[in-house]
């Protein structure tokens, strides 16, 4: 195993663990670190493949808590969003994408500081469709589909296991669609596929390791620490985009 492959394994093991505890954030931790060693146009399609493996693990572990009615507006919104994100990925250079990643990470951290879980609400086609479109757009363009869907789950007042189950299945289906689009567009080079062979087992192991841990730790404290890591990652991405 060479150094880049070892980095991919470590980054997505941590990413799988983070996603297993919080439901989102795995790519936000893994992508900025991997982008220090690999070209951004390899990291983004690689992350989309590995997101599918992470999300598949979450879906398997928590599928019984999935809110099925909430999936439909999310999925319908994600379809046009994914096509829009693919167009962005094809047109924009790596430095712009990395800068966009940095801005999104910092905005996400700021939003987390002021956001509060809402009261329990009925599933909304309008809000769910908008969240799905945003997740499809950002997930395909920069591999970060978590913030829009996570914001919707917080707004709806879902329970933690409902978030893990519902978003796990949504992210899995959305990631598979994105992978099909990116494969057709020729983004999966031999290098990307080779790195994926190391990242897939790492992300699955990380998610499985989180399953018993999530029942024993104070998740709120862990999320606060995660926000610090994500904020630092965002600053690194911004610095790299202007360097």
mmCIF file of C-alpha atoms in Angstrom:
data_model
loop_
_atom_site.group_PDB
_atom_site.id
_atom_site.type_symbol
_atom_site.label_atom_id
_atom_site.label_comp_id
_atom_site.label_asym_id
_atom_site.label_seq_id
_atom_site.Cartn_x
_atom_site.Cartn_y
_atom_site.Cartn_z
ATOM 1 C CA UNK A 1 0.000 0.000 0.000
ATOM 2 C CA UNK A 2 1.528 3.328 -1.071
ATOM 3 C CA UNK A 3 1.223 6.581 0.876
ATOM 4 C CA UNK A 4 -1.782 8.042 -1.050
ATOM 5 C CA UNK A 5 -3.691 4.760 -0.661
ATOM 6 C CA UNK A 6 -2.897 4.699 3.059
ATOM 7 C CA UNK A 7 -4.170 8.275 3.365
ATOM 8 C CA UNK A 8 -7.382 7.326 1.543
ATOM 9 C CA UNK A 9 -7.882 4.383 3.904
ATOM 10 C CA UNK A 10 -7.346 6.508 7.017
ATOM 11 C CA UNK A 11 -9.460 9.459 5.819
ATOM 12 C CA UNK A 12 -12.473 7.350 4.962
ATOM 13 C CA UNK A 13 -12.196 5.162 8.035
ATOM 14 C CA UNK A 14 -12.556 8.341 10.086
ATOM 15 C CA UNK A 15 -15.238 9.572 7.696
ATOM 16 C CA UNK A 16 -17.208 6.335 8.062
ATOM 17 C CA UNK A 17 -16.994 6.589 11.842
ATOM 18 C CA UNK A 18 -18.158 10.205 11.832
ATOM 19 C CA UNK A 19 -21.085 9.412 9.543
ATOM 20 C CA UNK A 20 -21.973 6.449 11.717
ATOM 21 C CA UNK A 21 -22.274 8.673 14.787
ATOM 22 C CA UNK A 22 -23.850 11.810 13.319
ATOM 23 C CA UNK A 23 -25.462 10.678 10.056
ATOM 24 C CA UNK A 24 -23.595 13.318 8.061
ATOM 25 C CA UNK A 25 -20.138 14.840 7.941
ATOM 26 C CA UNK A 26 -18.035 11.895 6.793
ATOM 27 C CA UNK A 27 -17.043 13.461 3.490
ATOM 28 C CA UNK A 28 -16.538 16.817 5.196
ATOM 29 C CA UNK A 29 -13.798 15.270 7.293
ATOM 30 C CA UNK A 30 -12.255 13.034 4.629
ATOM 31 C CA UNK A 31 -12.277 15.220 1.505
ATOM 32 C CA UNK A 32 -10.244 18.227 2.752
ATOM 33 C CA UNK A 33 -7.475 15.974 4.099
ATOM 34 C CA UNK A 34 -7.376 13.809 0.981
ATOM 35 C CA UNK A 35 -7.291 16.938 -1.196
ATOM 36 C CA UNK A 36 -3.940 17.845 0.361
ATOM 37 C CA UNK A 37 -2.402 14.800 -1.341
ATOM 38 C CA UNK A 38 -4.615 14.051 -4.372
ATOM 39 C CA UNK A 39 -5.988 16.232 -7.209
ATOM 40 C CA UNK A 40 -9.447 17.612 -6.434
ATOM 41 C CA UNK A 41 -10.910 16.163 -9.634
ATOM 42 C CA UNK A 42 -9.904 12.719 -8.354
ATOM 43 C CA UNK A 43 -11.013 13.315 -4.765
ATOM 44 C CA UNK A 44 -14.584 14.340 -5.655
ATOM 45 C CA UNK A 45 -15.546 11.272 -7.740
ATOM 46 C CA UNK A 46 -13.653 9.064 -5.273
ATOM 47 C CA UNK A 47 -15.659 10.579 -2.430
ATOM 48 C CA UNK A 48 -18.923 9.930 -4.274
ATOM 49 C CA UNK A 49 -18.051 6.226 -4.569
ATOM 50 C CA UNK A 50 -17.076 6.027 -0.912
ATOM 51 C CA UNK A 51 -20.140 7.998 0.187
ATOM 52 C CA UNK A 52 -22.214 5.195 -1.314
ATOM 53 C CA UNK A 53 -20.384 2.602 0.772
ATOM 54 C CA UNK A 54 -20.740 4.676 3.957
ATOM 55 C CA UNK A 55 -24.409 5.370 3.290
ATOM 56 C CA UNK A 56 -25.046 1.731 2.486
ATOM 57 C CA UNK A 57 -23.654 0.807 5.896
ATOM 58 C CA UNK A 58 -25.898 3.349 7.640
ATOM 59 C CA UNK A 59 -28.931 2.192 5.671
ATOM 60 C CA UNK A 60 -28.267 -1.423 6.650
ATOM 61 C CA UNK A 61 -27.748 -0.622 10.338
ATOM 62 C CA UNK A 62 -30.698 1.772 10.774
ATOM 63 C CA UNK A 63 -33.197 0.980 7.992
ATOM 64 C CA UNK A 64 -35.979 0.134 10.453
ATOM 65 C CA UNK A 65 -36.057 3.760 11.627
ATOM 66 C CA UNK A 66 -36.419 5.147 8.088
ATOM 67 C CA UNK A 67 -39.312 7.563 7.467
ATOM 68 C CA UNK A 68 -40.439 6.210 4.093
ATOM 69 C CA UNK A 69 -42.885 9.069 3.241
ATOM 70 C CA UNK A 70 -40.078 11.606 3.709
ATOM 71 C CA UNK A 71 -37.893 9.860 1.120
ATOM 72 C CA UNK A 72 -40.033 10.678 -1.930
ATOM 73 C CA UNK A 73 -39.716 14.495 -1.974
ATOM 74 C CA UNK A 74 -36.006 14.207 -1.164
ATOM 75 C CA UNK A 75 -35.405 11.768 -4.020
ATOM 76 C CA UNK A 76 -37.494 13.679 -6.576
ATOM 77 C CA UNK A 77 -35.645 16.894 -5.751
ATOM 78 C CA UNK A 78 -32.277 15.145 -5.951
ATOM 79 C CA UNK A 79 -32.760 14.074 -9.592
ATOM 80 C CA UNK A 80 -32.550 17.538 -11.234
ATOM 81 C CA UNK A 81 -30.045 18.642 -8.597
ATOM 82 C CA UNK A 82 -27.686 15.838 -9.592
ATOM 83 C CA UNK A 83 -27.712 16.860 -13.262
ATOM 84 C CA UNK A 84 -26.996 20.475 -12.285
ATOM 85 C CA UNK A 85 -24.125 19.352 -10.057
ATOM 86 C CA UNK A 86 -22.619 17.245 -12.845
ATOM 87 C CA UNK A 87 -22.580 20.288 -15.121
ATOM 88 C CA UNK A 88 -20.749 22.282 -12.421
ATOM 89 C CA UNK A 89 -18.171 19.516 -11.942
ATOM 90 C CA UNK A 90 -17.452 19.438 -15.683
ATOM 91 C CA UNK A 91 -17.116 23.219 -16.053
ATOM 92 C CA UNK A 92 -15.287 24.429 -12.943
ATOM 93 C CA UNK A 93 -11.537 24.015 -12.219
ATOM 94 C CA UNK A 94 -10.277 22.191 -9.148
ATOM 95 C CA UNK A 95 -9.261 25.344 -7.275
ATOM 96 C CA UNK A 96 -12.765 26.777 -7.596
ATOM 97 C CA UNK A 97 -14.298 23.516 -6.392
ATOM 98 C CA UNK A 98 -11.920 23.419 -3.439
ATOM 99 C CA UNK A 99 -12.784 27.010 -2.555
ATOM 100 C CA UNK A 100 -16.485 26.153 -2.773
ATOM 101 C CA UNK A 101 -15.914 23.222 -0.437
ATOM 102 C CA UNK A 102 -14.179 25.501 2.071
ATOM 103 C CA UNK A 103 -16.964 28.081 1.982
ATOM 104 C CA UNK A 104 -19.645 25.419 2.390
ATOM 105 C CA UNK A 105 -17.856 23.877 5.376
ATOM 106 C CA UNK A 106 -17.577 27.203 7.172
ATOM 107 C CA UNK A 107 -21.192 28.139 6.395
ATOM 108 C CA UNK A 108 -22.279 24.733 7.685
ATOM 109 C CA UNK A 109 -20.424 25.251 10.965
ATOM 110 C CA UNK A 110 -21.942 28.719 11.401
ATOM 111 C CA UNK A 111 -25.394 27.318 10.683
ATOM 112 C CA UNK A 112 -24.878 24.561 13.254
ATOM 113 C CA UNK A 113 -24.064 27.175 15.901
ATOM 114 C CA UNK A 114 -27.416 28.924 15.508
ATOM 115 C CA UNK A 115 -29.670 26.041 14.395
ATOM 116 C CA UNK A 116 -31.983 24.300 16.807
ATOM 117 C CA UNK A 117 -34.099 21.239 16.249
ATOM 118 C CA UNK A 118 -37.642 22.229 15.396
ATOM 119 C CA UNK A 119 -40.894 20.827 16.711
ATOM 120 C CA UNK A 120 -42.161 17.642 15.148
ATOM 121 C CA UNK A 121 -43.656 18.488 11.727
ATOM 122 C CA UNK A 122 -45.424 16.651 8.938
ATOM 123 C CA UNK A 123 -43.291 15.738 5.959
ATOM 124 C CA UNK A 124 -43.254 18.636 3.482
ATOM 125 C CA UNK A 125 -43.024 18.085 -0.279
ATOM 126 C CA UNK A 126 -41.849 21.661 -0.861
ATOM 127 C CA UNK A 127 -39.167 21.750 1.837
ATOM 128 C CA UNK A 128 -38.172 18.136 1.206
ATOM 129 C CA UNK A 129 -37.887 18.699 -2.539
ATOM 130 C CA UNK A 130 -35.744 21.804 -2.005
ATOM 131 C CA UNK A 131 -33.481 19.906 0.402
ATOM 132 C CA UNK A 132 -33.217 17.043 -2.078
ATOM 133 C CA UNK A 133 -32.292 19.415 -4.911
ATOM 134 C CA UNK A 134 -29.580 21.021 -2.786
ATOM 135 C CA UNK A 135 -28.244 17.622 -1.739
ATOM 136 C CA UNK A 136 -28.165 16.425 -5.349
ATOM 137 C CA UNK A 137 -26.449 19.599 -6.564
ATOM 138 C CA UNK A 138 -23.766 19.711 -3.878
ATOM 139 C CA UNK A 139 -23.345 15.951 -3.688
ATOM 140 C CA UNK A 140 -22.593 15.590 -7.389
ATOM 141 C CA UNK A 141 -20.504 18.768 -7.715
ATOM 142 C CA UNK A 142 -18.407 18.594 -4.532
ATOM 143 C CA UNK A 143 -19.560 15.335 -2.827
ATOM 144 C CA UNK A 144 -21.163 17.147 0.145
ATOM 145 C CA UNK A 145 -24.842 16.223 0.167
ATOM 146 C CA UNK A 146 -25.143 16.289 3.961
ATOM 147 C CA UNK A 147 -25.866 19.931 4.882
ATOM 148 C CA UNK A 148 -29.135 20.461 2.926
ATOM 149 C CA UNK A 149 -30.618 17.117 3.992
ATOM 150 C CA UNK A 150 -29.332 17.515 7.548
ATOM 151 C CA UNK A 151 -30.887 20.968 7.790
ATOM 152 C CA UNK A 152 -34.219 19.538 6.650
ATOM 153 C CA UNK A 153 -34.059 16.726 9.219
ATOM 154 C CA UNK A 154 -33.281 19.239 11.962
ATOM 155 C CA UNK A 155 -36.137 21.493 10.826
ATOM 156 C CA UNK A 156 -38.559 18.548 10.843
ATOM 157 C CA UNK A 157 -37.544 17.577 14.383
ATOM 158 C CA UNK A 158 -36.646 13.959 13.620
ATOM 159 C CA UNK A 159 -35.231 11.681 16.288
ATOM 160 C CA UNK A 160 -31.521 10.757 15.945
ATOM 161 C CA UNK A 161 -32.179 7.168 14.794
ATOM 162 C CA UNK A 162 -34.747 8.468 12.279
ATOM 163 C CA UNK A 163 -32.099 10.807 10.890
ATOM 164 C CA UNK A 164 -29.610 7.947 10.529
ATOM 165 C CA UNK A 165 -32.122 5.607 8.906
ATOM 166 C CA UNK A 166 -33.881 8.065 6.593
ATOM 167 C CA UNK A 167 -30.824 9.980 5.447
ATOM 168 C CA UNK A 168 -28.782 6.789 5.172
ATOM 169 C CA UNK A 169 -31.204 5.351 2.614
ATOM 170 C CA UNK A 170 -31.640 8.706 0.838
ATOM 171 C CA UNK A 171 -27.890 9.285 0.582
ATOM 172 C CA UNK A 172 -27.334 5.725 -0.644
ATOM 173 C CA UNK A 173 -29.864 6.033 -3.479
ATOM 174 C CA UNK A 174 -28.678 9.525 -4.370
ATOM 175 C CA UNK A 175 -25.030 8.459 -4.312
ATOM 176 C CA UNK A 176 -25.681 5.511 -6.622
ATOM 177 C CA UNK A 177 -27.396 7.826 -9.110
ATOM 178 C CA UNK A 178 -24.492 10.268 -8.897
ATOM 179 C CA UNK A 179 -21.994 7.442 -9.419
ATOM 180 C CA UNK A 180 -23.862 6.412 -12.578
ATOM 181 C CA UNK A 181 -23.758 9.993 -13.914
ATOM 182 C CA UNK A 182 -20.070 10.423 -13.121
ATOM 183 C CA UNK A 183 -19.173 7.030 -14.601
ATOM 184 C CA UNK A 184 -20.967 7.911 -17.831
ATOM 185 C CA UNK A 185 -19.114 11.240 -17.921
ATOM 186 C CA UNK A 186 -15.743 9.453 -17.601
ATOM 187 C CA UNK A 187 -14.696 10.653 -14.142
ATOM 188 C CA UNK A 188 -13.778 7.182 -12.853
ATOM 189 C CA UNK A 189 -10.190 6.855 -13.978
ATOM 190 C CA UNK A 190 -8.062 3.805 -13.071
ATOM 191 C CA UNK A 191 -6.454 5.865 -10.288
ATOM 192 C CA UNK A 192 -9.843 6.733 -8.766
ATOM 193 C CA UNK A 193 -10.991 3.108 -8.888
ATOM 194 C CA UNK A 194 -7.732 1.903 -7.338
ATOM 195 C CA UNK A 195 -8.092 4.324 -4.429
ATOM 196 C CA UNK A 196 -11.725 3.233 -4.036
ATOM 197 C CA UNK A 197 -10.577 -0.332 -3.401
ATOM 198 C CA UNK A 198 -8.881 0.932 -0.242
ATOM 199 C CA UNK A 199 -11.542 3.431 0.760
ATOM 200 C CA UNK A 200 -14.597 1.160 0.498
ATOM 201 C CA UNK A 201 -13.599 -1.309 3.250
ATOM 202 C CA UNK A 202 -12.257 1.563 5.364
ATOM 203 C CA UNK A 203 -15.558 3.468 5.244
ATOM 204 C CA UNK A 204 -17.603 0.349 6.033
ATOM 205 C CA UNK A 205 -15.367 -0.581 8.977
ATOM 206 C CA UNK A 206 -15.590 2.976 10.301
ATOM 207 C CA UNK A 207 -19.396 2.982 10.130
ATOM 208 C CA UNK A 208 -19.614 -0.416 11.843
ATOM 209 C CA UNK A 209 -17.260 0.727 14.627
ATOM 210 C CA UNK A 210 -19.561 3.688 15.279
ATOM 211 C CA UNK A 211 -22.669 1.530 15.772
ATOM 212 C CA UNK A 212 -21.954 0.444 19.390
ATOM 213 C CA UNK A 213 -20.238 3.731 20.212
ATOM 214 C CA UNK A 214 -23.235 5.894 19.303
ATOM 215 C CA UNK A 215 -25.195 4.317 22.168
ATOM 216 C CA UNK A 216 -22.523 5.052 24.779
ATOM 217 C CA UNK A 217 -21.157 8.549 24.155
ATOM 218 C CA UNK A 218 -22.689 11.977 24.451
ATOM 219 C CA UNK A 219 -23.409 12.615 20.799
ATOM 220 C CA UNK A 220 -23.887 16.357 21.347
ATOM 221 C CA UNK A 221 -20.360 16.691 22.732
ATOM 222 C CA UNK A 222 -18.978 14.665 19.835
ATOM 223 C CA UNK A 223 -20.778 16.899 17.331
ATOM 224 C CA UNK A 224 -19.244 19.997 18.893
ATOM 225 C CA UNK A 225 -15.779 18.525 18.485
ATOM 226 C CA UNK A 226 -16.680 17.576 14.932
ATOM 227 C CA UNK A 227 -17.649 21.170 14.175
ATOM 228 C CA UNK A 228 -14.145 22.294 15.177
ATOM 229 C CA UNK A 229 -12.607 19.726 12.828
ATOM 230 C CA UNK A 230 -14.912 20.743 9.969
ATOM 231 C CA UNK A 231 -14.172 24.442 10.496
ATOM 232 C CA UNK A 232 -10.429 23.776 10.348
ATOM 233 C CA UNK A 233 -10.934 21.661 7.233
ATOM 234 C CA UNK A 234 -12.845 24.514 5.609
ATOM 235 C CA UNK A 235 -10.041 26.955 6.329
ATOM 236 C CA UNK A 236 -7.510 24.512 4.864
ATOM 237 C CA UNK A 237 -9.575 24.189 1.678
ATOM 238 C CA UNK A 238 -9.824 27.958 1.312
ATOM 239 C CA UNK A 239 -6.093 28.347 1.872
ATOM 240 C CA UNK A 240 -5.341 25.647 -0.703
ATOM 241 C CA UNK A 241 -7.654 27.238 -3.287
ATOM 242 C CA UNK A 242 -5.818 30.574 -3.048
ATOM 243 C CA UNK A 243 -2.301 29.164 -2.619
#
